[in-house]
Amino acid sequence: MSTSVKDKVIQIIAEQAVLEPGDVKMDQTLEDLGIDSLGLVESIFAIEEAFDIQVPFNANDPSESDFDISSVQAIVSAVEKLVEDQKA
Amino acid sequence: MKRVVITGAGTINALGHTVTDTLKAMAEGVCGIGPLNIRDVDRLSIQIGGQVTDYDPEAEYNRQQIALYDRFTQFTLIAAREAIAQSGLVFEGELGNEAGVVLGTAGGGVNTWDENYRSVYEEGKNRVHPFVVPKLMNNAAASHVSMAYNLKGPSFTVATACASSNHAMGQAFQLVRCGASRAMIAGGSESMLCFGGVKAWEGLRVMSKDACRPFSANRNGMVQGEGSAVFVFEEYEHAKARGAEILAEIVGFAMTSDAADIVMPSMQGAARAISGALRDARLNPSDVGYINAHGTGTAANDKTECAAVAQVFGHHADDLMISSTKSMHGHLIGGTGAVELLACIMALKDGIIAPTINYDEPDPECALDVVPNEARNADVDVVLSNAFAFGGLNAVLALRKV
């Protein structure tokens, strides 16, 4: 299950970055991938739609949102947790 | 070039149904933002707004009028009635042929779109009311004002998102200044506090769930408002000859485009609009005592706007006052510059600077005198009104005491 969450999140991020999923590295930041603030908001929308979850994110202060976007790995982990919480 | 003065003002917004009530609320630092009272609010994640309360359309308009007037048109007609009554102008003969109305709105009849989409999509109806189009069109409000007051000159609607009203008032100012008309009606209106309107804004994730706190370090987004403000702009000699009360003089206007990003503001674009308005008014930066800020309460706007002010004014930036009344009435989107012009008039005419309320913590990136939480008495001669829209379209007005 956790692999599929990871693959789906990477697919969403890759689509925003206009890259092949295989070219997205887990330690990259969104900035590394060339994703700007609008791309980020769109990615979060796609994640919410794909997993039917609510992502706690405010574009006014990304660093203080409960949702860690500091790297691809951080986003994947945060989404995995939200999906787990949803099941619980 | 003619001098242009304001001889009438009218409004309805979350702070009051008249100019007197609105200015009293601004001077007292009243917050007009509260829980939204709209259909399906439980399905919204943003549930607050600066809504016009204690308003009954049926007390103002008859059934036939309501069939034609979207809420944004209703608000405009109420504001226009107050402004034109105060001015004492009657538009007949040559004056009626010259005078027109230029209004700003970003969304036009959003409530009408919302109600009728609901009826065809959700309720499955296959027929809508015959007046849906004339009710929702962006120019409906301007057209109804023209019909109500016999304004047969240049009339149109400007849509530049959050700068719509400032762009509209700037156009009207230029028409009077160049001598095309001795009087123009100008201002703006917005009413998108309905399910679809708020849901659309939620998508961008720039809305606050609890309060609008411009320039405060703990700000977390904008809060929408609704309403209208309308003014009578008049050629100075014409106003003086008939002994009209002059509220303020409009002395400059500038507009710029960032040509950069569809949502992120640009410091250079804002600074060019501010310095352009000063140049147009032949003013020095040190003449300005107060700026009514765009001040949305978003992270991006407030720090960009403060940086632009610091760049244009240099050391004088520390001596002037800058406040955002959006903290009180919310962001009226296309109508916001019009309601905010009331705070500019209050500063010049009454010597009262409206505060930025909900100010909790200083932000080093917004280190200006934002008139926190309480209004201040101050004698100012020149004020500016800033508006910086999504799409990078900026419009700044300069006003002077008469």
XYZ file of C-alpha atoms in Angstrom:
490
model
C 0.000 0.000 0.000
C 2.707 2.472 1.001
C 4.539 1.857 -2.279
C 1.462 2.765 -4.233
C 0.964 6.001 -2.264
C 4.578 6.851 -3.004
C 4.249 6.042 -6.703
C 1.061 8.044 -7.053
C 2.523 11.109 -5.271
C 5.646 10.937 -7.425
C 3.496 10.654 -10.524
C 1.580 13.802 -9.509
C 4.780 15.728 -8.772
C 6.411 14.521 -11.988
C 3.427 15.697 -13.979
C 3.720 19.202 -12.458
C 7.459 19.243 -13.102
C 6.987 17.949 -16.651
C 9.360 15.048 -15.912
C 9.208 11.255 -16.120
C 8.406 9.768 -12.660
C 11.768 7.976 -12.845
C 13.575 11.328 -12.945
C 12.113 12.540 -9.632
C 14.531 11.933 -6.735
C 13.252 11.532 -3.190
C 15.663 14.118 -1.750
C 14.776 16.819 -4.258
C 12.868 19.929 -3.218
C 9.989 21.321 -5.223
C 12.246 24.221 -6.116
C 14.826 21.750 -7.502
C 12.057 20.357 -9.671
C 11.025 23.801 -10.909
C 7.592 23.714 -9.238
C 6.432 27.218 -8.215
C 3.712 28.263 -5.773
C 0.899 27.725 -8.274
C 2.325 24.298 -9.187
C 2.418 23.431 -5.510
C -1.225 24.372 -4.950
C -2.167 22.331 -8.001
C -0.146 19.335 -6.780
C -1.894 19.449 -3.419
C -5.263 19.599 -5.132
C -4.302 16.540 -7.233
C -3.152 14.685 -4.098
C -6.430 15.464 -2.321
C -8.413 14.213 -5.305
C -6.299 11.068 -5.770
C -6.488 9.917 -2.135
C -9.737 11.580 -1.075
C -8.004 13.337 1.812
C -7.805 16.894 3.155
C -4.269 18.301 3.109
C -3.694 20.962 5.799
C -1.842 23.540 3.759
C -2.052 27.348 3.668
C -0.180 29.044 0.829
C 0.342 32.106 3.033
C 2.742 30.278 5.250
C 3.863 26.926 3.877
C 6.516 26.568 6.586
C 3.915 26.746 9.362
C 1.381 24.447 7.760
C 1.117 20.986 9.315
C 2.038 19.546 5.945
C 5.794 19.169 5.312
C 6.755 20.046 1.751
C 10.510 20.358 2.257
C 11.309 17.461 -0.112
C 9.638 14.809 -2.231
C 10.260 12.301 0.573
C 8.655 14.638 3.115
C 5.566 15.037 0.962
C 5.279 11.272 0.395
C 5.580 10.598 4.143
C 3.029 13.283 4.971
C 0.550 11.893 2.454
C 1.128 8.327 3.734
C 0.328 9.524 7.239
C -2.826 11.323 6.103
C -3.966 8.192 4.236
C -3.262 6.044 7.323
C -5.101 8.497 9.601
C -8.039 8.410 7.240
C -8.229 4.609 7.508
C -7.910 4.652 11.303
C -6.270 70.379 -17.634
C -9.195 70.677 -15.238
C -9.046 70.096 -11.500
C -11.210 67.198 -10.281
C -12.974 67.096 -6.915
C -15.260 64.670 -5.118
C -18.653 66.158 -4.259
C -20.588 63.066 -3.242
C -19.968 59.675 -1.621
C -22.165 56.693 -0.899
C -21.663 53.137 0.287
C -23.053 49.931 1.689
C -20.624 47.373 3.087
C -20.016 45.175 6.113
C -19.275 48.229 8.291
C -22.429 50.185 7.494
C -25.194 51.036 5.080
C -24.132 54.691 4.719
C -20.902 56.710 4.570
C -21.534 58.145 8.042
C -21.931 54.696 9.610
C -18.958 53.282 7.714
C -16.593 56.093 8.704
C -17.749 55.878 12.312
C -16.983 52.135 12.304
C -13.584 52.714 10.683
C -12.743 55.384 13.265
C -13.742 53.016 16.068
C -11.809 50.075 14.599
C -14.929 47.922 14.310
C -14.530 44.482 12.739
C -17.278 43.797 10.184
C -16.057 40.263 9.528
C -18.040 37.371 11.009
C -19.546 33.959 10.321
C -20.961 33.687 6.802
C -24.711 33.313 6.558
C -25.108 31.660 3.145
C -26.581 28.473 1.719
C -24.402 25.325 2.090
C -21.880 27.130 4.298
C -21.263 23.785 6.069
C -19.610 22.501 2.870
C -17.114 25.388 2.833
C -13.771 25.235 4.594
C -13.738 29.058 4.736
C -16.762 30.138 6.765
C -16.108 33.820 7.522
C -16.537 37.003 5.512
C -17.365 40.684 5.599
C -21.015 40.245 4.738
C -23.550 43.060 4.466
C -25.942 42.333 7.332
C -29.415 43.610 8.244
C -30.090 44.014 4.551
C -33.488 43.174 3.088
C -33.625 43.535 -0.716
C -37.413 43.599 -0.618
C -37.385 46.688 1.581
C -35.342 48.486 -1.108
C -36.690 47.152 -4.378
C -39.913 45.827 -5.857
C -40.308 42.369 -7.381
C -39.642 43.529 -10.958
C -36.440 45.282 -9.887
C -35.189 42.284 -7.935
C -35.731 40.150 -11.044
C -33.207 42.405 -12.817
C -30.824 43.456 -10.036
C -28.175 41.012 -8.877
C -26.917 41.722 -5.346
C -23.902 43.637 -6.743
C -26.268 45.914 -8.707
C -28.505 46.390 -5.656
C -25.510 47.513 -3.608
C -24.341 49.857 -6.383
C -27.724 51.581 -6.677
C -27.882 52.140 -2.910
C -24.386 53.663 -2.890
C -25.070 55.769 -6.003
C -28.262 57.177 -4.501
C -26.406 58.397 -1.414
C -23.522 59.869 -3.435
C -25.663 61.703 -5.982
C -28.020 63.026 -3.282
C -25.048 64.427 -1.367
C -23.645 66.104 -4.482
C -26.966 67.795 -5.202
C -26.387 67.362 -8.932
C -29.300 66.806 -11.287
C -28.275 65.313 -14.599
C -30.360 66.976 -17.272
C -29.702 68.807 -20.521
C -26.021 69.166 -21.446
C -24.773 67.872 -18.103
C -26.801 64.691 -18.544
C -25.408 64.257 -22.059
C -21.791 64.593 -20.852
C -21.892 62.683 -17.588
C -21.374 58.941 -17.397
C -20.648 56.193 -14.918
C -17.500 54.065 -14.683
C -17.607 51.208 -12.192
C -15.320 48.364 -11.204
C -16.294 44.787 -10.504
C -14.324 41.583 -10.825
C -17.124 39.048 -10.866
C -20.313 40.938 -11.710
C -23.443 38.966 -10.893
C -21.777 35.993 -9.205
C -24.845 35.229 -7.096
C -26.939 35.030 -10.256
C -24.488 32.612 -11.910
C -24.430 30.556 -8.702
C -28.208 30.368 -8.251
C -28.873 29.455 -11.860
C -26.089 26.871 -12.185
C -27.511 25.314 -9.048
C -30.945 25.204 -10.571
C -29.862 23.562 -13.850
C -27.085 21.288 -12.552
C -28.173 20.363 -9.034
C -31.924 20.619 -9.324
C -31.979 19.360 -12.917
C -34.170 22.156 -14.229
C -34.109 22.784 -17.949
C -35.320 26.378 -17.877
C -33.946 29.536 -16.253
C -35.458 32.966 -15.693
C -35.435 35.109 -18.865
C -33.388 37.893 -17.215
C -30.386 35.792 -16.169
C -28.058 37.391 -18.723
C -28.972 41.055 -18.148
C -28.820 40.370 -14.406
C -25.369 38.757 -14.273
C -23.487 40.836 -16.858
C -20.592 42.852 -15.404
C -21.911 46.126 -16.791
C -25.410 45.674 -15.321
C -24.703 47.918 -12.336
C -23.232 50.740 -14.438
C -26.146 50.535 -16.872
C -28.773 50.670 -14.118
C -27.060 53.711 -12.568
C -27.029 55.405 -15.976
C -30.756 54.718 -16.394
C -31.662 55.817 -12.868
C -29.877 59.192 -13.184
C -30.038 60.019 -16.916
C -26.277 59.671 -17.436
C -25.869 59.682 -21.226
C -22.114 60.167 -21.549
C -19.264 57.630 -21.405
C -20.295 54.659 -19.250
C -18.541 51.331 -18.877
C -17.316 48.704 -16.456
C -13.716 47.867 -15.682
C -12.646 44.377 -14.608
C -9.102 44.188 -13.293
C -9.693 41.832 -10.373
C -8.746 43.499 -7.075
C -7.788 46.777 -8.779
C -11.089 47.173 -10.692
C -12.433 50.090 -8.631
C -9.164 52.025 -8.704
C -8.876 51.545 -12.454
C -12.533 52.624 -12.852
C -12.106 55.725 -10.685
C -8.914 56.540 -12.549
C -10.765 56.459 -15.874
C -13.519 58.717 -14.536
C -10.902 61.090 -13.096
C -9.172 61.361 -16.458
C -12.462 62.013 -18.285
C -13.212 64.977 -16.009
C -9.606 66.212 -15.982
C -9.382 66.303 -19.779
C -12.679 68.174 -20.047
C -14.748 65.401 -21.656
C -17.339 65.743 -18.916
C -17.990 68.101 -16.005
C -19.141 65.222 -13.817
C -18.733 61.461 -13.646
C -20.066 58.785 -11.313
C -17.348 56.320 -10.313
C -16.691 53.502 -7.883
C -17.244 49.800 -7.738
C -19.153 46.876 -6.338
C -18.737 43.191 -5.586
C -20.847 40.407 -4.175
C -19.317 36.962 -4.445
C -20.072 35.721 -0.945
C -22.084 32.733 -2.129
C -21.241 29.033 -2.160
C -19.614 28.993 -5.602
C -17.844 32.311 -5.084
C -16.201 31.306 -1.810
C -15.501 27.750 -3.021
C -13.552 29.139 -5.970
C -11.369 31.241 -3.652
C -10.766 28.311 -1.297
C -8.968 26.579 -4.134
C -6.049 29.013 -4.111
C -5.438 28.440 -0.393
C -4.819 32.093 0.327
C -7.891 32.599 2.532
C -7.806 32.916 6.304
C -10.176 30.772 8.362
C -10.189 33.117 11.343
C -9.321 36.790 10.668
C -7.734 39.307 8.323
C -4.527 40.570 9.975
C -2.682 42.763 7.465
C 1.033 43.407 8.158
C 0.940 41.343 11.363
C 3.575 38.587 11.537
C 0.854 36.026 12.315
C -1.301 36.941 9.294
C -2.615 33.910 7.468
C -4.577 35.132 4.490
C -7.315 37.302 3.116
C -10.979 37.441 4.056
C -13.584 38.354 1.457
C -16.067 41.169 1.871
C -18.944 42.513 -0.209
C -20.640 45.801 -0.933
C -20.173 48.945 -2.950
C -18.989 52.529 -2.814
C -19.808 55.188 -5.397
C -18.587 58.781 -5.775
C -19.414 61.907 -7.736
C -16.319 63.310 -9.445
C -16.821 66.896 -10.565
C -14.822 69.569 -12.315
C -13.591 71.998 -9.624
C -14.895 75.276 -11.126
C -18.279 73.685 -11.746
C -18.489 72.504 -8.139
C -17.273 75.850 -6.777
C -19.700 77.878 -8.899
C -22.683 76.026 -7.479
C -21.342 76.106 -3.909
C -21.060 72.331 -3.581
C -19.360 70.793 -0.565
C -15.984 69.438 -1.692
C -14.857 66.261 0.091
C -11.388 66.018 -1.477
C -9.500 66.659 -4.697
C -8.161 63.876 -6.892
C -4.769 64.963 -8.120
C -3.086 61.944 -9.675
C -3.484 58.449 -11.027
C -1.166 55.831 -12.448
C -1.484 52.268 -13.625
C 1.180 49.663 -14.391
C 1.331 45.978 -15.229
C 3.908 43.591 -13.790
C 3.939 41.458 -16.946
C 5.353 38.702 -14.763
C 3.085 36.305 -12.871
C -0.660 35.615 -12.808
C -0.883 35.627 -8.996
C 2.406 36.644 -7.340
C 2.773 40.420 -6.846
C 5.814 42.339 -8.039
C 7.594 44.960 -5.974
C 8.703 46.831 -9.098
C 5.191 46.909 -10.581
C 3.739 48.279 -7.344
C 6.539 50.816 -6.901
C 6.159 52.071 -10.475
C 2.417 52.618 -9.921
C 2.997 54.518 -6.664
C 5.735 56.745 -8.090
C 3.704 57.196 -11.285
C 0.734 58.546 -9.297
C 3.033 61.011 -7.492
C 4.530 62.145 -10.800
C 1.090 62.532 -12.379
C 0.023 64.666 -9.387
C 3.309 66.653 -9.464
C 3.903 65.739 -5.828
C 7.065 64.933 -3.919
C 7.159 61.711 -1.904
C 7.522 63.806 1.258
C 4.092 65.399 0.636
C 2.301 62.105 1.353
C 1.010 61.671 4.905
C -1.113 58.543 4.584
C -1.442 55.553 2.282
C -4.503 53.356 2.242
C -2.733 50.077 1.559
C -3.844 47.229 -0.615
C -2.931 45.222 2.544
C -4.751 41.964 1.873
C -3.332 40.043 4.825
C -1.591 37.494 2.625
C 2.069 36.754 3.182
C 2.999 37.772 -0.351
C 1.082 41.044 -0.772
C 1.934 42.707 2.503
C 5.688 42.252 2.361
C 5.823 43.183 -1.337
C 3.721 46.295 -0.753
C 5.881 47.437 2.183
C 9.029 46.914 0.116
C 7.520 48.985 -2.712
C 6.587 51.815 -0.318
C 10.076 51.728 1.222
C 11.644 51.945 -2.220
C 9.522 54.880 -3.427
C 9.582 56.921 -0.214
C 13.059 56.172 1.126
C 13.486 57.673 4.625
C 10.042 59.281 4.417
C 8.508 55.766 4.505
C 9.140 55.831 8.270
C 7.273 59.125 8.686
C 4.075 58.316 6.807
C 1.147 56.193 7.972
C -0.121 53.193 6.012
C -3.139 51.159 7.051
C -5.317 48.421 5.630
C -9.018 48.805 6.278
C -9.556 45.331 4.762
C -8.965 44.159 8.335
C -12.399 45.636 9.083
C -14.550 45.354 5.925
C -12.785 42.434 4.241
C -11.491 42.349 0.684
C -14.271 43.515 -1.620
C -12.255 42.305 -4.644
C -13.420 44.515 -7.553
C -15.207 46.901 -5.180
C -12.465 47.247 -2.637
C -10.696 50.398 -3.852
C -13.988 52.299 -3.781
C -14.775 51.468 -0.142
C -11.146 52.195 0.754
C -11.359 55.648 -0.856
C -13.740 56.494 2.000
C -10.849 56.049 4.445
C -8.776 58.416 2.284
C -11.530 61.053 2.396
C -11.827 60.637 6.184
C -8.075 61.188 6.545
C -8.118 64.395 4.486
C -11.430 65.875 5.597
C -11.757 64.759 9.210
C -8.094 64.225 10.103
C -8.811 60.657 11.252
C -6.559 57.835 10.062
C -8.384 54.495 9.979
C -6.455 51.733 11.742
C -5.227 48.290 10.701
C -7.080 46.138 13.223
C -6.165 42.575 14.335
C -2.527 43.639 14.438
C -0.798 41.294 16.894
C 2.899 40.947 16.108
C 5.375 43.150 14.238
C 6.788 41.642 11.050
C 10.304 42.830 10.171
C 9.295 42.614 6.497
C 6.433 45.076 7.122
C 8.280 47.567 9.339
C 6.142 50.653 8.628
C 3.695 52.643 10.760
C 0.592 50.592 10.006
C -1.601 52.506 12.501
C -2.139 49.348 14.557
C -5.544 48.664 16.093
C -6.590 52.223 16.941
C -7.462 55.160 14.723
C -5.267 58.211 15.035
C -5.869 61.937 14.677
C -3.462 63.470 12.195
C -3.437 66.425 9.863
C -2.543 65.096 6.410
C -2.626 67.004 3.113
C -1.990 64.231 0.592
C -2.992 60.564 0.620
C -2.620 57.622 -1.761
C -4.845 54.604 -2.349
C -3.095 51.440 -3.537
C -4.602 48.532 -5.452
C -2.544 45.619 -6.789
C -4.501 42.916 -8.581
C -4.056 39.284 -9.532
C -2.748 39.322 -13.047
C -0.195 41.964 -12.031
C -2.402 44.986 -12.757
C -1.739 47.929 -10.444
C -3.619 51.215 -9.978
C -2.834 54.018 -7.520
C -4.816 57.214 -6.895
C -3.497 60.391 -5.234
C -5.846 62.733 -3.350
C -5.327 66.125 -1.726
C -7.156 68.164 0.876
C -9.104 71.120 -0.544
